PDB file of C-alpha atoms in Angstrom:
ATOM      1  CA  MET A 980       5.868  91.016  80.148  1.00  0.00           C
ATOM      2  CA  ILE A 981       9.035  89.185  82.090  1.00  0.00           C
ATOM      3  CA  LEU A 982       8.858  85.548  81.737  1.00  0.00           C
ATOM      4  CA  LYS A 983       9.882  83.483  84.966  1.00  0.00           C
ATOM      5  CA  LYS A 984      12.458  80.611  84.270  1.00  0.00           C
ATOM      6  CA  ALA A 985      11.624  77.152  85.191  1.00  0.00           C
ATOM      7  CA  LYS A 986      13.537  75.812  87.933  1.00  0.00           C
ATOM      8  CA  TYR A 987      13.577  72.049  88.195  1.00  0.00           C
ATOM      9  CA  LYS A 988      15.084  70.216  91.460  1.00  0.00           C
ATOM     10  CA  PHE A 989      15.156  66.515  91.602  1.00  0.00           C
ATOM     11  CA  LYS A 990      14.489  65.982  95.242  1.00  0.00           C
ATOM     12  CA  GLY A 991      14.177  62.633  96.590  1.00  0.00           C
ATOM     13  CA  ARG A 992      16.888  61.263  94.167  1.00  0.00           C
ATOM     14  CA  VAL A 993      19.480  59.107  95.990  1.00  0.00           C
ATOM     15  CA  HIS A 994      22.351  56.905  94.925  1.00  0.00           C
ATOM     16  CA  SER A 995      21.326  53.271  94.664  1.00  0.00           C
ATOM     17  CA  LYS A 996      23.167  50.885  97.312  1.00  0.00           C
ATOM     18  CA  ASN A 997      22.874  47.899  94.730  1.00  0.00           C
ATOM     19  CA  GLY A 998      24.173  50.295  91.893  1.00  0.00           C
ATOM     20  CA  ILE A 999      27.266  51.418  94.087  1.00  0.00           C
ATOM     21  CA  VAL A1000      27.733  47.791  95.268  1.00  0.00           C
ATOM     22  CA  SER A1001      27.437  46.506  91.456  1.00  0.00           C
ATOM     23  CA  PHE A1002      30.442  49.433  90.621  1.00  0.00           C
ATOM     24  CA  LEU A1003      32.605  48.244  93.392  1.00  0.00           C
ATOM     25  CA  LEU A1004      32.291  44.641  92.625  1.00  0.00           C
ATOM     26  CA  GLY A1005      32.995  45.558  88.944  1.00  0.00           C
ATOM     27  CA  ILE A1006      36.236  47.452  90.033  1.00  0.00           C
ATOM     28  CA  ALA A1007      37.184  44.483  92.335  1.00  0.00           C
ATOM     29  CA  ALA A1008      36.634  41.914  89.487  1.00  0.00           C
ATOM     30  CA  ILE A1009      38.901  43.890  87.247  1.00  0.00           C
ATOM     31  CA  ILE A1010      41.621  44.182  89.926  1.00  0.00           C
ATOM     32  CA  SER A1011      41.641  40.464  90.754  1.00  0.00           C
ATOM     33  CA  PHE A1012      41.556  39.771  86.898  1.00  0.00           C
ATOM     34  CA  PHE A1013      44.695  41.592  86.172  1.00  0.00           C
ATOM     35  CA  THR A1014      46.239  40.414  89.161  1.00  0.00           C
ATOM     36  CA  ILE A1015      45.872  36.714  88.528  1.00  0.00           C
ATOM     37  CA  SER A1016      46.836  37.378  84.914  1.00  0.00           C
ATOM     38  CA  ILE A1017      50.145  38.963  86.034  1.00  0.00           C
ATOM     39  CA  ILE A1018      50.834  36.175  88.587  1.00  0.00           C
ATOM     40  CA  SER A1019      49.973  33.562  85.822  1.00  0.00           C
ATOM     41  CA  GLY A1020      52.263  35.224  83.345  1.00  0.00           C
ATOM     42  CA  LEU A1021      55.109  35.666  85.966  1.00  0.00           C
ATOM     43  CA  ASN A1022      54.762  31.458  86.257  1.00  0.00           C
ATOM     44  CA  LYS A1023      54.834  31.223  82.387  1.00  0.00           C
ATOM     45  CA  GLY A1024      51.318  29.957  82.447  1.00  0.00           C
ATOM     46  CA  GLN A1025      51.664  27.079  84.720  1.00  0.00           C
ATOM     47  CA  GLY A1026      49.410  28.555  87.574  1.00  0.00           C
ATOM     48  CA  ASP A1027      48.311  26.412  90.040  1.00  0.00           C
ATOM     49  CA  ILE A1028      44.796  25.712  91.189  1.00  0.00           C
ATOM     50  CA  VAL A1029      44.375  28.526  93.376  1.00  0.00           C
ATOM     51  CA  LEU A1030      44.795  31.056  90.571  1.00  0.00           C
ATOM     52  CA  GLY A1031      41.601  29.051  88.856  1.00  0.00           C
ATOM     53  CA  ALA A1032      39.764  29.185  92.062  1.00  0.00           C
ATOM     54  CA  ILE A1033      40.516  32.776  92.262  1.00  0.00           C
ATOM     55  CA  GLY A1034      39.153  32.943  88.735  1.00  0.00           C
ATOM     56  CA  LEU A1035      35.985  31.367  89.091  1.00  0.00           C
ATOM     57  CA  THR A1036      35.237  33.399  92.498  1.00  0.00           C
ATOM     58  CA  THR A1037      35.800  36.758  90.235  1.00  0.00           C
ATOM     59  CA  PHE A1038      33.495  35.343  87.518  1.00  0.00           C
ATOM     60  CA  LEU A1039      30.970  34.541  90.365  1.00  0.00           C
ATOM     61  CA  VAL A1040      31.541  38.073  91.768  1.00  0.00           C
ATOM     62  CA  SER A1041      30.926  39.397  88.454  1.00  0.00           C
ATOM     63  CA  VAL A1042      27.745  37.620  88.141  1.00  0.00           C
ATOM     64  CA  TYR A1043      26.270  38.856  91.330  1.00  0.00           C
ATOM     65  CA  GLY A1044      27.475  42.528  90.460  1.00  0.00           C
ATOM     66  CA  PHE A1045      25.569  42.324  87.165  1.00  0.00           C
ATOM     67  CA  LEU A1046      22.516  41.164  89.066  1.00  0.00           C
ATOM     68  CA  ALA A1047      22.921  43.741  91.782  1.00  0.00           C
ATOM     69  CA  GLY A1048      23.093  46.348  89.162  1.00  0.00           C
ATOM     70  CA  TYR A1049      20.148  44.951  87.213  1.00  0.00           C
ATOM     71  CA  LYS A1050      18.336  45.021  90.648  1.00  0.00           C
ATOM     72  CA  SER A1051      19.072  48.425  91.160  1.00  0.00           C
ATOM     73  CA  PHE A1052      17.314  49.661  87.808  1.00  0.00           C
ATOM     74  CA  GLN A1053      13.997  48.804  89.380  1.00  0.00           C
ATOM     75  CA  GLU A1054      14.186  51.070  92.212  1.00  0.00           C
ATOM     76  CA  LYS A1055      12.631  54.572  91.796  1.00  0.00           C
ATOM     77  CA  ASP A1056      14.113  57.883  91.959  1.00  0.00           C
ATOM     78  CA  ILE A1057      17.663  57.089  91.886  1.00  0.00           C
ATOM     79  CA  TYR A1058      20.635  58.424  89.899  1.00  0.00           C
ATOM     80  CA  LEU A1059      21.550  56.069  87.279  1.00  0.00           C
ATOM     81  CA  VAL A1060      25.402  56.498  86.725  1.00  0.00           C
ATOM     82  CA  ALA A1061      26.581  53.854  89.379  1.00  0.00           C
ATOM     83  CA  PRO A1062      24.250  51.028  87.832  1.00  0.00           C
ATOM     84  CA  ILE A1063      24.975  51.683  84.588  1.00  0.00           C
ATOM     85  CA  LEU A1064      28.584  51.642  85.035  1.00  0.00           C
ATOM     86  CA  GLY A1065      28.208  48.606  87.246  1.00  0.00           C
ATOM     87  CA  ILE A1066      26.415  46.293  84.584  1.00  0.00           C
ATOM     88  CA  GLY A1067      28.499  47.620  81.768  1.00  0.00           C
ATOM     89  CA  ILE A1068      31.899  46.833  83.706  1.00  0.00           C
ATOM     90  CA  ASN A1069      30.366  43.208  85.330  1.00  0.00           C
ATOM     91  CA  GLY A1070      29.008  42.482  81.690  1.00  0.00           C
ATOM     92  CA  ILE A1071      32.427  42.966  79.927  1.00  0.00           C
ATOM     93  CA  MET A1072      34.022  40.859  82.755  1.00  0.00           C
ATOM     94  CA  LEU A1073      31.395  38.032  82.398  1.00  0.00           C
ATOM     95  CA  ILE A1074      32.191  38.018  78.715  1.00  0.00           C
ATOM     96  CA  SER A1075      35.779  38.214  79.149  1.00  0.00           C
ATOM     97  CA  LEU A1076      36.117  35.512  81.821  1.00  0.00           C
ATOM     98  CA  PHE A1077      33.664  32.869  80.040  1.00  0.00           C
ATOM     99  CA  CYS A1078      35.496  33.526  76.854  1.00  0.00           C
ATOM    100  CA  LEU A1079      38.488  32.411  78.888  1.00  0.00           C
ATOM    101  CA  TYR A1080      37.149  29.724  80.465  1.00  0.00           C
ATOM    102  CA  ILE A1081      35.915  28.241  77.188  1.00  0.00           C
ATOM    103  CA  LEU A1082      39.270  28.740  75.846  1.00  0.00           C
ATOM    104  CA  GLY A1083      40.920  26.884  78.652  1.00  0.00           C
ATOM    105  CA  ILE A1084      38.556  23.976  78.008  1.00  0.00           C
ATOM    106  CA  VAL A1085      39.020  23.656  74.488  1.00  0.00           C
ATOM    107  CA  LEU A1086      43.073  23.840  74.656  1.00  0.00           C
TER     108      LEU A1086
END
């Protein structure tokens, strides 16, 4: 007797738009963080208020990216790669930027 091999097809699965947005915002936050860090380093730590405003905007972008990634988990039949990467990147950036903000207040 010959056994047939079961074939599974995942029809209907799509990439979540919120997951992709979350991932892209995480990448943008990383690029922004390194850019303002390099600019601040070139100015020997004496960055002006513009760098601070960009840093706070980067923090808010990470918050929105984290929330977009969380919202994408509630969708059905999606690929989970982009939401997981988006939440991971944005979560790390949130923690890093928050610690940097607290360190700036203390020192």
